[in-house]
Rosetta silent file (secondary structure, phi, psi, omega in degrees, C-alpha in Angstrom):
SEQUENCE: XXXXXXXXXXXXXXXXXXXXXXXXXXXXXXXXXXXXXXXXXXXXXXXXXXXXXXXXXXXXXXXXXXXXXXXXXXXXXXXXXXXXXXXXXXXXXXXXXXXXXXXXXXXXXXXXXXXXXXXXXXXXXXXXXXXXXXXXXXXXXXXXXXXXX
SCORE:     score description
SCORE:     0.000 S_00000001
   1 L     0.000  138.598 -178.296  -19.425   -6.894   -2.563 S_00000001
   2 L  -104.973  121.792 -177.357  -18.869   -9.676   -5.019 S_00000001
   3 L   -69.760   -5.741 -179.667  -20.195  -13.121   -3.979 S_00000001
   4 L   -92.679    8.060  179.825  -17.494  -14.873   -6.002 S_00000001
   5 L  -149.421  157.875  170.047  -14.694  -13.788   -3.664 S_00000001
   6 E   -81.099  138.690  179.728  -13.767  -13.285   -0.013 S_00000001
   7 E  -132.654  143.173  174.253  -13.409   -9.599    0.837 S_00000001
   8 E  -122.450  126.752 -178.489  -11.895   -7.652    3.696 S_00000001
   9 E  -105.977  130.873  175.571  -12.838   -3.968    4.012 S_00000001
  10 E  -145.059  150.163  179.709  -10.574   -1.430    5.678 S_00000001
  11 E   -96.222  135.052  177.254  -10.319    2.342    5.646 S_00000001
  12 L   -70.684  122.555 -176.806   -6.988    3.967    4.740 S_00000001
  13 L   -93.806  155.303 -175.254   -5.848    5.847    7.828 S_00000001
  14 H   -55.098  -43.492 -177.786   -4.001    9.165    7.895 S_00000001
  15 H   -68.502   -9.134  178.944   -0.822    7.704    9.412 S_00000001
  16 H   -93.622    3.693 -171.681   -0.549    5.247    6.506 S_00000001
  17 E  -117.159  160.173  174.696   -0.232    8.062    3.955 S_00000001
  18 L   -88.275 -171.855 -177.070    2.395   10.431    2.610 S_00000001
  19 L   -63.794  -22.979  177.630    2.069   14.233    2.363 S_00000001
  20 L   -88.155    6.326 -179.303   -0.150   13.852   -0.727 S_00000001
  21 L    63.575   35.431  174.798   -2.502   11.636    1.331 S_00000001
  22 E  -107.803  134.990  179.990   -1.625    8.553   -0.742 S_00000001
  23 E   -59.649  130.511  176.111   -1.097    5.234    1.063 S_00000001
  24 L   -58.776  142.197  178.517    2.599    4.369    1.301 S_00000001
  25 L   -56.786  -37.876 -177.308    3.564    1.393   -0.889 S_00000001
  26 L   -64.001  -22.890  179.704    4.986   -0.404    2.151 S_00000001
  27 H   -67.477  -23.008 -178.404    1.528   -0.417    3.788 S_00000001
  28 H   -63.578  -31.796  174.097    0.248   -2.876    1.212 S_00000001
  29 H   -63.370  -40.744  175.324    2.275   -5.619    2.905 S_00000001
  30 H   -62.638  -44.165 -179.027    0.482   -4.770    6.149 S_00000001
  31 H   -62.859  -40.769  176.960   -2.864   -4.819    4.358 S_00000001
  32 H   -60.494  -44.733 -179.247   -2.092   -8.241    2.849 S_00000001
  33 H   -60.946  -44.660  178.299   -1.207   -9.559    6.295 S_00000001
  34 H   -62.368  -47.470 -177.725   -4.454   -8.262    7.815 S_00000001
  35 H   -65.709  -39.843  178.690   -6.589   -9.615    4.967 S_00000001
  36 H   -63.925  -40.623  178.116   -4.863  -13.029    4.999 S_00000001
  37 H   -63.467  -41.666  178.422   -5.446  -13.357    8.749 S_00000001
  38 H   -67.280  -36.701  175.967   -9.139  -12.510    8.303 S_00000001
  39 H   -59.339  -47.002 -179.899   -9.361  -14.989    5.416 S_00000001
  40 H   -67.602  -34.398  174.768   -7.964  -17.739    7.648 S_00000001
  41 H   -61.815  -47.523 -179.663  -10.340  -16.773   10.466 S_00000001
  42 H   -62.492  -31.200  177.512  -13.319  -17.046    8.115 S_00000001
  43 H   -74.487   -6.924  176.024  -11.996  -20.444    7.020 S_00000001
  44 H   103.676   21.427 -175.593  -12.265  -21.561   10.665 S_00000001
  45 H  -114.047   25.072 -178.816   -8.719  -21.141   12.002 S_00000001
  46 H   -59.816  -48.462 -178.894   -9.213  -18.328   14.540 S_00000001
  47 H   -61.320  -44.324 -178.349   -8.287  -20.490   17.547 S_00000001
  48 H   -65.197  -32.181  176.784   -5.215  -21.932   15.808 S_00000001
  49 H   -69.959  -44.667 -178.034   -4.012  -18.431   14.912 S_00000001
  50 H   -64.778  -38.877 -177.236   -4.479  -17.188   18.489 S_00000001
  51 H   -91.478   -3.956 -177.758   -2.724  -20.163   20.064 S_00000001
  52 L    67.490   20.213  172.350   -0.059  -20.409   17.334 S_00000001
  53 L   -66.680  -28.446  174.108   -1.051  -23.995   16.571 S_00000001
  54 L  -105.608  120.263 -177.919   -1.085  -22.779   12.975 S_00000001
  55 L  -136.353  134.124 -179.241    2.184  -21.131   12.081 S_00000001
  56 E  -148.868  157.879 -178.293    3.441  -20.021    8.705 S_00000001
  57 E  -129.118  145.829  175.187    6.066  -17.648    7.351 S_00000001
  58 E   -76.325  130.625  175.726    6.197  -15.405    4.315 S_00000001
  59 E  -114.963  -18.290  175.606    8.895  -16.484    1.888 S_00000001
  60 E  -160.734  139.991  174.901    8.007  -14.252   -1.069 S_00000001
  61 E  -144.538  129.383  176.359    5.683  -11.368   -1.749 S_00000001
  62 E  -124.646  141.779 -179.918    5.249   -9.397   -4.938 S_00000001
  63 E  -134.536  138.872  174.997    2.974   -6.415   -5.423 S_00000001
  64 E  -123.427  132.368 -178.719    2.003   -4.501   -8.555 S_00000001
  65 E  -107.512  141.746  177.132    0.331   -1.088   -8.363 S_00000001
  66 L  -118.862  -30.236 -178.512   -2.007    0.416  -10.949 S_00000001
  67 L  -156.044  157.743 -177.392   -3.549    3.351   -9.062 S_00000001
  68 L   -81.433  156.403  165.789   -3.197    4.912   -5.605 S_00000001
  69 L  -104.899  137.841 -174.648   -5.289    4.411   -2.506 S_00000001
  70 E  -116.758  161.166  178.103   -5.888    7.667   -0.670 S_00000001
  71 L   -47.799  132.425  174.945   -6.602    8.764    2.870 S_00000001
  72 L    74.910   -1.226  173.251  -10.096    7.820    4.079 S_00000001
  73 L   -74.585  148.661  175.249  -10.929    5.632    1.067 S_00000001
  74 E   -93.492  126.919  176.320  -12.326    2.214    1.877 S_00000001
  75 E   -96.711  137.012  167.519  -10.351   -0.628    0.347 S_00000001
  76 E  -102.568  115.625 -176.786  -11.933   -3.931   -0.579 S_00000001
  77 E  -111.033  114.290 -177.989   -9.151   -6.483   -0.317 S_00000001
  78 E   -98.641  138.034 -178.759   -9.957   -9.841   -1.875 S_00000001
  79 E  -127.271  134.990  174.919   -8.020  -12.968   -0.945 S_00000001
  80 E  -146.314  159.254  177.890   -8.033  -16.336   -2.678 S_00000001
  81 E   -82.346  127.625  179.177   -5.835  -19.398   -2.807 S_00000001
  82 E   -99.032  -38.045 -175.007   -3.707  -19.470   -5.944 S_00000001
  83 E  -153.912  146.858  175.773   -1.535  -22.529   -5.343 S_00000001
  84 E  -128.159  126.414  174.280   -1.023  -25.324   -2.822 S_00000001
  85 L  -109.242 -160.776  178.109    2.187  -27.276   -2.456 S_00000001
  86 L   -73.681  -45.874 -179.394    3.279  -29.848    0.099 S_00000001
  87 L  -117.906   -9.830 -174.891    4.469  -27.298    2.663 S_00000001
  88 E  -120.134  156.976  172.653    3.639  -23.987    0.972 S_00000001
  89 E  -141.905  148.802 -178.637    0.569  -22.122   -0.157 S_00000001
  90 E  -116.536  128.257  175.741    0.167  -19.012   -2.271 S_00000001
  91 E  -108.669  133.883  175.061   -2.518  -16.416   -1.666 S_00000001
  92 E   -98.877  134.653 -178.686   -3.542  -13.933   -4.351 S_00000001
  93 E  -126.277  133.021  175.883   -4.726  -10.544   -3.120 S_00000001
  94 E  -120.897  135.614  179.349   -6.546   -7.878   -5.117 S_00000001
  95 E  -108.014  130.517  175.408   -7.050   -4.319   -3.896 S_00000001
  96 E  -133.467  153.093  165.011  -10.006   -2.247   -5.042 S_00000001
  97 E   -73.200  128.280 -175.577  -11.557    1.003   -3.965 S_00000001
  98 L   -52.646  134.063 -179.664  -14.801   -0.298   -2.410 S_00000001
  99 L    91.108   -6.999  178.082  -17.637   -0.202   -4.912 S_00000001
 100 L  -112.288  148.825 -176.295  -15.321   -0.284   -7.924 S_00000001
 101 L   -90.715  -31.019 -174.894  -14.491   -3.382   -9.929 S_00000001
 102 L   -73.968  127.304  176.435  -11.057   -2.490  -11.332 S_00000001
 103 L   -66.394  141.668  173.853   -8.148   -3.540   -9.084 S_00000001
 104 L   -95.726  -17.823  177.623   -5.772   -0.755   -8.048 S_00000001
 105 E  -161.695  156.083  174.581   -3.098   -3.257   -6.975 S_00000001
 106 E  -133.978  151.211  178.802   -2.457   -6.982   -6.823 S_00000001
 107 E  -141.998  147.462  175.802   -0.204   -8.991   -4.584 S_00000001
 108 E  -129.141  126.775 -175.955    0.921  -12.586   -4.478 S_00000001
 109 E  -125.870  128.208  175.983    2.298  -14.037   -1.253 S_00000001
 110 E  -101.576  125.620  178.521    3.941  -17.418   -0.775 S_00000001
 111 E  -114.107  147.804  172.932    3.738  -18.813    2.747 S_00000001
 112 E  -116.394  126.915  175.445    5.463  -21.879    4.159 S_00000001
 113 E   -69.958  133.822 -178.756    3.747  -23.828    6.895 S_00000001
 114 E  -128.812  154.993  172.867    6.148  -24.355    9.797 S_00000001
 115 L   -68.809  131.033 -175.806    6.271  -26.395   12.974 S_00000001
 116 L   -57.544  -35.773 -174.529    5.403  -24.056   15.852 S_00000001
 117 L   -88.887  -40.861 -175.720    8.328  -25.163   18.014 S_00000001
 118 L   -96.033  -17.898 -174.810   11.163  -25.714   15.548 S_00000001
 119 L    61.732   18.873  174.326   10.083  -23.228   12.838 S_00000001
 120 L   -88.767  147.529 -177.411   11.099  -25.844   10.262 S_00000001
 121 E   -60.537  147.336 -175.718    8.810  -26.283    7.301 S_00000001
 122 L  -141.691  153.683  178.265    6.075  -28.847    7.768 S_00000001
 123 L   -58.663  146.063  175.602    3.359  -30.335    5.559 S_00000001
 124 L   -65.708  126.650  179.109    0.146  -28.346    5.305 S_00000001
 125 L   -61.140  144.308 -177.557   -2.360  -30.027    7.657 S_00000001
 126 H   -53.600  -40.906 -179.373   -5.240  -31.741    5.798 S_00000001
 127 H   -62.787  -41.382  177.793   -7.884  -29.530    7.422 S_00000001
 128 H   -67.212  -43.777  178.671   -6.057  -26.373    6.302 S_00000001
 129 H   -56.879  -47.967  179.726   -5.488  -27.788    2.822 S_00000001
 130 H   -60.140  -43.907 -178.834   -9.197  -28.570    2.457 S_00000001
 131 H   -65.174  -42.414  178.842  -10.186  -25.091    3.675 S_00000001
 132 H   -65.183  -37.320  176.808   -7.733  -23.350    1.335 S_00000001
 133 H   -65.746  -39.594 -178.093   -9.032  -25.404   -1.591 S_00000001
 134 H   -72.157  -41.045 -178.639  -12.633  -24.562   -0.692 S_00000001
 135 L    75.530 -170.028 -176.398  -11.992  -20.841   -0.110 S_00000001
 136 L  -137.024   41.569 -178.008  -14.454  -18.368    1.387 S_00000001
 137 L   -55.696  136.061  177.949  -16.309  -16.989   -1.616 S_00000001
 138 L    85.183   -8.672  179.505  -19.117  -14.632   -0.697 S_00000001
 139 L   -96.609  155.252  179.733  -17.882  -14.088    2.846 S_00000001
 140 E  -152.932  159.087  172.486  -16.465  -10.819    4.085 S_00000001
 141 E  -126.054  129.699 -173.773  -15.081   -8.999    7.108 S_00000001
 142 E  -121.853   96.295  177.504  -15.819   -5.283    7.297 S_00000001
 143 L   -92.723    6.280  179.908  -13.614   -3.203    9.606 S_00000001
 144 L  -110.315   -1.176 -175.484  -14.565   -0.004    7.736 S_00000001
 145 L    58.543   30.792 -179.620  -18.336   -0.164    8.326 S_00000001
 146 L   -70.092  -44.579 -174.881  -18.707   -0.017    4.545 S_00000001
 147 L   -73.902  -14.259 -178.602  -21.487   -2.593    4.280 S_00000001
 148 L   -90.740    3.384  174.844  -23.579   -0.906    6.981 S_00000001
 149 L   112.574    0.000    0.000  -24.096    2.211    4.917 S_00000001
């Protein structure tokens, strides 16, 4: 684990892989979504996510692959804030095989904050803006039991 970044650990499951036991490319969008939600929880927005007081939509996502993730490997997925606009924020995501430094894939996702009721874009709330600027370096969520040995 690297103390200069937030990390989310997950194990690649069999159903996420093709016949060669390589994670399907489309699963990386799911992985980004899981890691972003955990990032926001660590930033202190668990209640707002559960109650939908915080609502945002993906407007663009790009992913670049360098190497495959395979069945039963543990991924370390790092999330950080890349850019903040008035209503939008961009999260950068890096995928690594846990314990390795070289990224196997990177993703950039642009989200737009929306009003929960109208789904129209809305300014990023100050508390969220401050949290995204601060980040969650050194914190992690481990759903793969990687850090426990």
